[in-house]
XYZ file of C-alpha atoms in Angstrom:
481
model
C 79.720 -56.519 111.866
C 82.696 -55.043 109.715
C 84.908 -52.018 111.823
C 83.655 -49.382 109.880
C 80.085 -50.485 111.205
C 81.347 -50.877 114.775
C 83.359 -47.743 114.994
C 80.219 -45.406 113.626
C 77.908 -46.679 116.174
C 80.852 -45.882 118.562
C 80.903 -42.151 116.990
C 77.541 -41.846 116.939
C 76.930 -42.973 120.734
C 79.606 -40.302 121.612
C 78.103 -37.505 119.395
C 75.030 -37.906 121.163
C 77.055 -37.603 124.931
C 78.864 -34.817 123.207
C 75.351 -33.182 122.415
C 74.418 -33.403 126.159
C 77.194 -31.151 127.236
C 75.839 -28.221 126.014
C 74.129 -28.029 129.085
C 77.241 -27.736 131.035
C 78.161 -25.269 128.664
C 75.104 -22.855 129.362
C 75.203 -23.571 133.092
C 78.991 -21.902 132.529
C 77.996 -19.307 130.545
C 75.143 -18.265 133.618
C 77.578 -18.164 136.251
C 80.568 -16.502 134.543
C 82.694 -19.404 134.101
C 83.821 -18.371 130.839
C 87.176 -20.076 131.340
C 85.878 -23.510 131.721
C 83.858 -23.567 128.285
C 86.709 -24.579 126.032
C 86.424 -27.522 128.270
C 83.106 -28.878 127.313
C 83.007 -26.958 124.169
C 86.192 -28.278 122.168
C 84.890 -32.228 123.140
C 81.502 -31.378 122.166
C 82.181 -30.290 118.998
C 84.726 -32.748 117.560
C 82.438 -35.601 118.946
C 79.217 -34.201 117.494
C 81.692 -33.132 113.955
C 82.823 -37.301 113.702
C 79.290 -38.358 115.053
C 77.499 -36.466 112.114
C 80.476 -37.585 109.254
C 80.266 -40.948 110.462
C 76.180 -40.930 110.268
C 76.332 -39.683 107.164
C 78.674 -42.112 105.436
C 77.190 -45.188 106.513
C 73.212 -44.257 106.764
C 72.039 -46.285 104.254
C 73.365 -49.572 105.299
C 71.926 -51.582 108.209
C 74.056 -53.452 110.315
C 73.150 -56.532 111.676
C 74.321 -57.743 115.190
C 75.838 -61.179 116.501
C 75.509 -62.383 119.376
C 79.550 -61.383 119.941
C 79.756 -58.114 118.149
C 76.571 -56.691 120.610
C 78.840 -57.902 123.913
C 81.597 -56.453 122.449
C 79.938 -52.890 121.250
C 78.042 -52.584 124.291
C 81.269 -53.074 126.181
C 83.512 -50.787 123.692
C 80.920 -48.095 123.983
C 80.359 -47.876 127.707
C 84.706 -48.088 127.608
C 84.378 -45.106 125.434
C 81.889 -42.695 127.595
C 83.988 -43.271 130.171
C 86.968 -42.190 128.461
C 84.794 -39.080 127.344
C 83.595 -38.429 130.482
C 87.365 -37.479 131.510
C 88.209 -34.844 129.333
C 85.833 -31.889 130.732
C 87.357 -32.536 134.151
C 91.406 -32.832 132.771
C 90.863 -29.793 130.372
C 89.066 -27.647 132.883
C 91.632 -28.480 135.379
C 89.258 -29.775 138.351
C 90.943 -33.302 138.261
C 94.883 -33.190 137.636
C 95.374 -37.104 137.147
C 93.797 -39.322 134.506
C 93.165 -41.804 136.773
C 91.314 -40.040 138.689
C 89.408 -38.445 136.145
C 88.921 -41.626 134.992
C 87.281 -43.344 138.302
C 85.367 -40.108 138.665
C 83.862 -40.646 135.215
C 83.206 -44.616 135.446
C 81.729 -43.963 138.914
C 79.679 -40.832 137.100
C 78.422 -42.917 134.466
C 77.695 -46.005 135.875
C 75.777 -43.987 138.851
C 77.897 -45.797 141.474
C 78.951 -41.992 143.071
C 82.207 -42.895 144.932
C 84.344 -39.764 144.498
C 88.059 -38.908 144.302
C 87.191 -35.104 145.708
C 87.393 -34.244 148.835
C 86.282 -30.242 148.229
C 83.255 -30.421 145.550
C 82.107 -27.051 146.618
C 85.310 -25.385 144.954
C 84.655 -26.711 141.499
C 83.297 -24.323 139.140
C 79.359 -25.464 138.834
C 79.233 -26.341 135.597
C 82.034 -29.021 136.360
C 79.214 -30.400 139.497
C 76.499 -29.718 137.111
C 78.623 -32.465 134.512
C 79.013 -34.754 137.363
C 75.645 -34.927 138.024
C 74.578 -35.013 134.216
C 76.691 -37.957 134.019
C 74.659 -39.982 136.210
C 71.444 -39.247 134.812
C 72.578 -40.277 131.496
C 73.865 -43.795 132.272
C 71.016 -44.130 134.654
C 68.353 -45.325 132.219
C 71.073 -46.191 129.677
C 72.925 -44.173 127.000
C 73.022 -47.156 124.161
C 69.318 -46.877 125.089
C 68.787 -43.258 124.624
C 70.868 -43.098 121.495
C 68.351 -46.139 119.961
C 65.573 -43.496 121.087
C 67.013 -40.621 119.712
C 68.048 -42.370 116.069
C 66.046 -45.278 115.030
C 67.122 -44.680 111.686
C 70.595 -46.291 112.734
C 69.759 -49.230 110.738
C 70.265 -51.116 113.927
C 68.084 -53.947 115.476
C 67.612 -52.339 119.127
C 66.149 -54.936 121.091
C 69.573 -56.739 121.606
C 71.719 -54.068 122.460
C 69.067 -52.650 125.122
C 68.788 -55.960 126.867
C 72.492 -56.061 127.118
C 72.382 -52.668 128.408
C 69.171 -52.853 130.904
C 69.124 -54.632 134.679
C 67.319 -57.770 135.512
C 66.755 -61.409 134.868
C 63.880 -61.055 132.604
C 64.127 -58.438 130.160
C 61.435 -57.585 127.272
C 59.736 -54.799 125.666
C 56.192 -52.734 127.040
C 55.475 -51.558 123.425
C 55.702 -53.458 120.255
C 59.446 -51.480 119.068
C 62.268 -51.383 120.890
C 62.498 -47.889 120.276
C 59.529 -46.974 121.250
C 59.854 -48.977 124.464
C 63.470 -46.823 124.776
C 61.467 -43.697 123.645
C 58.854 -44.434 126.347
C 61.072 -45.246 129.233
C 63.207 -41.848 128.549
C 60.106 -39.902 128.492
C 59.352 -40.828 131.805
C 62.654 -40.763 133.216
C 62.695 -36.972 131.752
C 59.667 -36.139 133.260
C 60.421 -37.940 136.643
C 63.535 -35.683 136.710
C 62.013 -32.505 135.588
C 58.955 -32.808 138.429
C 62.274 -33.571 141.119
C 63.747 -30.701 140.029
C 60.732 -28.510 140.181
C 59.740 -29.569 143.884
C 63.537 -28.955 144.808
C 63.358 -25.511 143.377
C 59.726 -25.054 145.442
C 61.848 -26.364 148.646
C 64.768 -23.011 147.720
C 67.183 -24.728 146.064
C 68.240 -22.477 142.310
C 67.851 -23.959 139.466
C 71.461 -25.485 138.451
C 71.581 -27.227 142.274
C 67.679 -28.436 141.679
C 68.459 -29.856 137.802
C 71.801 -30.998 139.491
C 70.275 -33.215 142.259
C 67.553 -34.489 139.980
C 70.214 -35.802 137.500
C 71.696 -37.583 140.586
C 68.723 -38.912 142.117
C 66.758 -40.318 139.563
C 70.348 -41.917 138.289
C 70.372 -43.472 141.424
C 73.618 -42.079 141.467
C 74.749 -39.906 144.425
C 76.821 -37.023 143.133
C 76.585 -33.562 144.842
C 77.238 -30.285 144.446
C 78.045 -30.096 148.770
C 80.673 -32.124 150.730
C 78.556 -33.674 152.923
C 75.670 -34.064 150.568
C 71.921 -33.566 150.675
C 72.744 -33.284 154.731
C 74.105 -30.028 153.542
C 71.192 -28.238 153.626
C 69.618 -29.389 157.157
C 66.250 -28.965 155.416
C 64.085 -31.248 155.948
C 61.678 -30.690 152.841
C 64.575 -31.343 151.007
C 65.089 -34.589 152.677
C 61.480 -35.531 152.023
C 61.497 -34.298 148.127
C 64.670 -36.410 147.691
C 63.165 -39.756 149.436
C 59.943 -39.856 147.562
C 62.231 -39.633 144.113
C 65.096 -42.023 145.467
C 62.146 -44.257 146.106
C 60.414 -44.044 142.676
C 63.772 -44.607 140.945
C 64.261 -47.849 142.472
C 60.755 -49.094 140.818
C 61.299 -51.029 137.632
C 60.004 -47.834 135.107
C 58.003 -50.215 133.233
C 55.177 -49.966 135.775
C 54.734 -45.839 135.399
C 53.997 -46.980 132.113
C 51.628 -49.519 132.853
C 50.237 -46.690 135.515
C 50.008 -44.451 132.789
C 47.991 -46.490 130.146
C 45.404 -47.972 133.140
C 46.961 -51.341 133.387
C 46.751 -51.576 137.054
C 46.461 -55.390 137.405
C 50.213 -55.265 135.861
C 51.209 -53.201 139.357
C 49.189 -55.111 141.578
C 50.192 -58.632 140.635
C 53.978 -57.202 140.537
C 55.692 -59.647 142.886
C 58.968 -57.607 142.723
C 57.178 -54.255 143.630
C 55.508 -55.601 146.845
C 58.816 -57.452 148.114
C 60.621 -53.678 147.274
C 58.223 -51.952 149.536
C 58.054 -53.958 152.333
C 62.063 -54.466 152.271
C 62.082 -50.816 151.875
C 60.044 -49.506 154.588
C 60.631 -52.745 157.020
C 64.298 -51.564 156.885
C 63.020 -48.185 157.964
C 60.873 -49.024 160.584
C 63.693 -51.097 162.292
C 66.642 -49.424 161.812
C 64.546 -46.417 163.611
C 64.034 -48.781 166.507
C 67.496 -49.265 167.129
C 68.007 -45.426 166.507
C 65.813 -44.049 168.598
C 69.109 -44.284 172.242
C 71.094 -42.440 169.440
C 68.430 -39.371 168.196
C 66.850 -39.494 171.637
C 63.669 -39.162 169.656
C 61.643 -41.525 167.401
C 60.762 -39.023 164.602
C 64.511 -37.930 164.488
C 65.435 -41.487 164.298
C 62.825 -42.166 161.769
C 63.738 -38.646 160.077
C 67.555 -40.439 159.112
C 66.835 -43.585 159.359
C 64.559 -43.413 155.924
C 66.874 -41.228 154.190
C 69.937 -43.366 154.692
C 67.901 -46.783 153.823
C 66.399 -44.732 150.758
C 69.774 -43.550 149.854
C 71.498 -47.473 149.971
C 68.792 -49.598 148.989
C 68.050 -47.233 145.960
C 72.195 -47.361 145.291
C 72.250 -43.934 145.684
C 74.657 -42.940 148.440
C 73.656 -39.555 149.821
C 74.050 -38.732 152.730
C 72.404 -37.073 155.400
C 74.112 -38.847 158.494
C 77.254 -40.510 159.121
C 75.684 -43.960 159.908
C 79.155 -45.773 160.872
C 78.451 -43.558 163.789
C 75.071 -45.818 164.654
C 74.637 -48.203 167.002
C 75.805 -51.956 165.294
C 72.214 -53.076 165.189
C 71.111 -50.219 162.747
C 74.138 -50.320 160.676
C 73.513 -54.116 160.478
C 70.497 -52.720 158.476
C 72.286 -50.743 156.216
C 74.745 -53.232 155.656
C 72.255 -55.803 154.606
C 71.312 -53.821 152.289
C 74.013 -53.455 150.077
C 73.527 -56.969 149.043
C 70.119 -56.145 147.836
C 69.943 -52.784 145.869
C 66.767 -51.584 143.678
C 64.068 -52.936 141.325
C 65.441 -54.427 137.667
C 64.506 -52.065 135.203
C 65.403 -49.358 137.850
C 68.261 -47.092 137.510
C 69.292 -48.781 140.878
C 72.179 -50.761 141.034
C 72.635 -54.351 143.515
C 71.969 -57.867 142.704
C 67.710 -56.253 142.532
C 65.226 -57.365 144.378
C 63.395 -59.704 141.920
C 66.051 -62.203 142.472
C 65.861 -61.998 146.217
C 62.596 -63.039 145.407
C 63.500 -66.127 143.094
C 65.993 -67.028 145.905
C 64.085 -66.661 148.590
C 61.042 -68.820 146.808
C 63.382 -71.184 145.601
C 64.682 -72.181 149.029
C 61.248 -72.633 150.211
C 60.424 -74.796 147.761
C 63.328 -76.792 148.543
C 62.272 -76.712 151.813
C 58.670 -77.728 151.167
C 59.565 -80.947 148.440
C 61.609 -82.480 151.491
C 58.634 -82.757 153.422
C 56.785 -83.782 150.503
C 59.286 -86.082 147.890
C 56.460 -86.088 145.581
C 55.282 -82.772 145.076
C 55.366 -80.749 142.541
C 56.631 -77.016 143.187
C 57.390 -74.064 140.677
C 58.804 -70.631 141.502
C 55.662 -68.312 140.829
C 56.233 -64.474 140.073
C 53.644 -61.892 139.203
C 50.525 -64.501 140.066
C 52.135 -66.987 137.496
C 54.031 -70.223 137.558
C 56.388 -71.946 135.241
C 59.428 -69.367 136.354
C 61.798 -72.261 137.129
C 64.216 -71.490 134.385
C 64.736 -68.163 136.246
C 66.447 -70.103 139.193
C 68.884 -71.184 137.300
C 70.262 -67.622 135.758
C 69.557 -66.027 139.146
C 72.020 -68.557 140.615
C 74.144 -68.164 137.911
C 74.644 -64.512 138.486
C 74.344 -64.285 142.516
C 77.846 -66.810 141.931
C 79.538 -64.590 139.647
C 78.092 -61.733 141.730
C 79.610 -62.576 144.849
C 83.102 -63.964 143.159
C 83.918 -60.952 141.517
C 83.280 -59.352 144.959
C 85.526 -61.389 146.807
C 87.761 -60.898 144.130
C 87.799 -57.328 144.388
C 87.668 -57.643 148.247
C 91.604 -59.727 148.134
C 92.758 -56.773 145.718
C 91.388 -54.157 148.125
C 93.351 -56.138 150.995
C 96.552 -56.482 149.019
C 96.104 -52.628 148.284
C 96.581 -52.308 152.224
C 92.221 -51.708 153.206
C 91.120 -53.546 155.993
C 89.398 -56.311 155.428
C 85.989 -54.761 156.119
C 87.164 -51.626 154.347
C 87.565 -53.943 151.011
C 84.836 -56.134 151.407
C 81.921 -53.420 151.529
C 83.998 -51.322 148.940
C 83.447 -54.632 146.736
C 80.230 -54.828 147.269
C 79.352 -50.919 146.980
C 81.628 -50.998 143.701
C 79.340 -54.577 142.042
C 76.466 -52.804 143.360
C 77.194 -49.627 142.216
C 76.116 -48.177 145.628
C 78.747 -45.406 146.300
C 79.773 -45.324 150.052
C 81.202 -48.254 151.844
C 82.108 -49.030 155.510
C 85.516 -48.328 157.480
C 87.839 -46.143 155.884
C 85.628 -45.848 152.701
C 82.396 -44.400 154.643
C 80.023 -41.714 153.914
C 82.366 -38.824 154.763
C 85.588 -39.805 152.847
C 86.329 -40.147 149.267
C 88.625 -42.624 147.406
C 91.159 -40.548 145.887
C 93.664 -42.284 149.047
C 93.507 -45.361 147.259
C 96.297 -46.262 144.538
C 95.701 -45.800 141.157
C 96.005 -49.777 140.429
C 93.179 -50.264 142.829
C 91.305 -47.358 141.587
C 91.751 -48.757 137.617
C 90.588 -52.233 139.166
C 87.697 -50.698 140.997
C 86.894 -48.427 137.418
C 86.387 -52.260 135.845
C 84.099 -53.441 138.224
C 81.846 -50.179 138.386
C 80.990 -50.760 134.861
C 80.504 -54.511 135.073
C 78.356 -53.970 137.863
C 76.400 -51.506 135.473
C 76.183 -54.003 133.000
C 74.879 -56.674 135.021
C 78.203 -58.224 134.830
C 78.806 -60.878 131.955
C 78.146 -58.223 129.227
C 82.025 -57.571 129.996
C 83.357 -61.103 131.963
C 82.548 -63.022 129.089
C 85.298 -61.577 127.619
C 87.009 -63.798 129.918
C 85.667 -67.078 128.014
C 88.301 -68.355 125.769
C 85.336 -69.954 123.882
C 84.563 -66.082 123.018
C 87.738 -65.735 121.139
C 87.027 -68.915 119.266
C 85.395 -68.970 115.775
């Protein structure tokens, strides 16, 4: 792929980001913030200006990816939203450091939700609103939506969604990639729009209910309060926000096989079944152990599901400070930052379908030691044969977990505790948000230095990207012709 082929799908990716800030722009406009539309205006414009130019010079040539130049654009582009993502907060003033604009961005976009602010409530709304928009749009995948939005691109699709999408296995539900893309956004859009709707029934306004949508169904965890959804003390709320946190953690690919009346698809979905009962078992006993601290089951069971919704979906509201729990029902919590969402979910984590492969894998380790000569194969979705999946699930559990301990030494030479660093690694690879110790629910990260925060900007989005689309870069054999 030649650089003038690269740097218009670049253009074109941030034209149609640029586009999506015209909602910003009318959410300023309603509340009199008349001073903060230059902010999202000028960037709007001059990306949607080069987006157009660039679209327009090149729109009769297809480009054709390698297997290099779709690692590399992929990488480049998500480098280059989050780069965009900065400028509304500089120019409007709400962040004064690039840095931190920066790390509020990568977290933004990559729907991790870790935030540098300690006083979100006296941003201007449309700034929130942004924050939130951010998350919805990297949620189900911008390189995705823009394939939706302009098949026309002259670009094969199929690779640069699967280097953009979550999980092991990774294929299409309709013929066309971008009509899969096309698909998956339509129900993403009308996931968020029915959130938003119930939140509105439940007395939230408009900008708060579109803004909490954005962040829930990103998986993400922005909010327009300082101590989050617990805000509110409504308990509707609480319920409206679970039931969505939960659907966003399901791979999207069964609301479509919902929608078209392919049921056995669902039922046979080993992933889905392992989700729910990890889900709801992690409710269920985390309320047990909550029950000396609420003094009352329901109370427990009230928090308890919100805060196991919130981290297993790797969405990090928060409703109650759980480092105040007894250990037993943080232990639950914990765990669960090593597990995250469904693939093909907007959640974040190493996803539950390779719990799965592990977990099968083990026991048929187990299981050919008591019997030398039998013959075992890791079986997903009622079929056999899956044994090449052990082998990338390993793969990326290793590299998983390495980059986290990684990340854990530079959070311990940056002066964190050592449990401090090591669940901010893992809540940065997982894209979860919160973290334990001095990085909990009710603080922010704008203490940290900026070297940690760049680091911890690196490993949001290769924890977005399912991690090699930006190691590999790494491989000297990539450099090599």
């Amino acid at each position: 792929m030649n650089a003038f082929a690269f740097f218009r799908l670049i253009f074109i990716v941030l034209s149609v980001v640029g586009i999506s800030l015209s909602l910003p722009i009318g959410v300023a406009l309603y509340c009199g913030e008349d001073s903060v539309v230059p902010s999202f205006l000028v960037p709007m414009v001059v990306s949607v200006f080069l987006g157009v130019c660039f679209f327009l010079l090149g729109r009769k040539k297809s480009v054709k990816f390698s297997i290099r130049s779709v690692f590399l654009f992929v990488a480049s582009a998500w480098l280059a939203i989050s780069f965009f993502g900065t400028l509304p907060l500089l120019f409007s003033g709400s962040v004064k450091s690039f840095v931190d604009a920066f790390f509020e961005s990568c977290s933004g976009f990559s729907t991790t939700g870790c935030t540098i602010l300690s006083e979100v409530e006296s941003l201007p709304r449309s700034v929130n609103f942004w924050r939130c928009e951010m998350h919805w749009l990297g949620g189900m995948g911008i390189i995705a939506l823009t394939v939706a939005l302009l098949p026309l691109l002259g670009v094969g699709g199929f690779n640069l969604i699967k280097a953009e999408s979550t999980g092991p296995e990774k294929g299409k539900i309709t013929p066309k990639m971008a009509n899969t893309a096309e698909m998956l956004w339509a129900l993403y859009g009308g996931l968020t729009l029915l959130h938003a709707i119930a939140l509105r029934i439940c007395g939230l306004d408009w900008i708060d209910s579109f803004s909490y949508a954005f962040s829930t169904l990103g998986t993400g965890g922005f909010a327009t309060m300082n101590s989050s959804v617990g805000s509110y003390g409504s308990l509707s709320i609480e319920i409206v926000c679970f039931v969505f946190m939960f659907l966003a953690g399901i791979n999207f690919s069964l609301y479509y096989y919902l929608l078209t009346g392919k049921f056995s698809e669902i039922r046979k979905n080993t992933e889905l079944k392992a989700y729910i009962l990890i889900f709801f078992g992690s409710i269920l006993l985390s309320a047990i152990f909550l029950v000396p601290y609420y003094s009352n089951f329901f109370t427990a069971l009230r928090y308890s599901s919100f805060q196991v919704a919130a981290v297993m979906t790797t969405t990090g509201y928060m409703t109650s400070d759980y480092l105040l729990w007894p250990p037993a029902a943080q232990f639950f919590i914990f765990m669960l930052f090593f597990i995250g969402g469904s693939a093909g979910s907007t959640a974040g984590g190493v996803k539950v379908v390779r719990i799965c492969v592990l977990f099968r894998h083990a026991k048929n380790e187990m299981m050919r030691m008591l019997h030398p000569h039998g013959v075992y194969s890791v079986r997903l979705n009622g079929s056999s044969g899956k044994n090449d999946l052990v082998f990338n699930v390993c793969s990326f559990v290793f590299v998983y977990f390495a980059l986290a301990a990684l990340t854990t030494f530079f959070g311990t030479a940056a002066g964190l505790d050592l449990m401090t660093a090591f669940s901010a690694s893992l809540s940065m690879v997982g894209n979860v948000g919160p973290a334990f110790g001095e990085l909990g629910p009710t603080s922010n990260y704008g203490v940290l230095p900026d070297t940690l925060k760049i680091w911890y900007c690196f490993v949001m989005i290769a924890g977005r990207l399912e991690l090699y689309n930006l190691l590999i870069f790494f491989l000297p054999d990539y450099w090599k012709k």
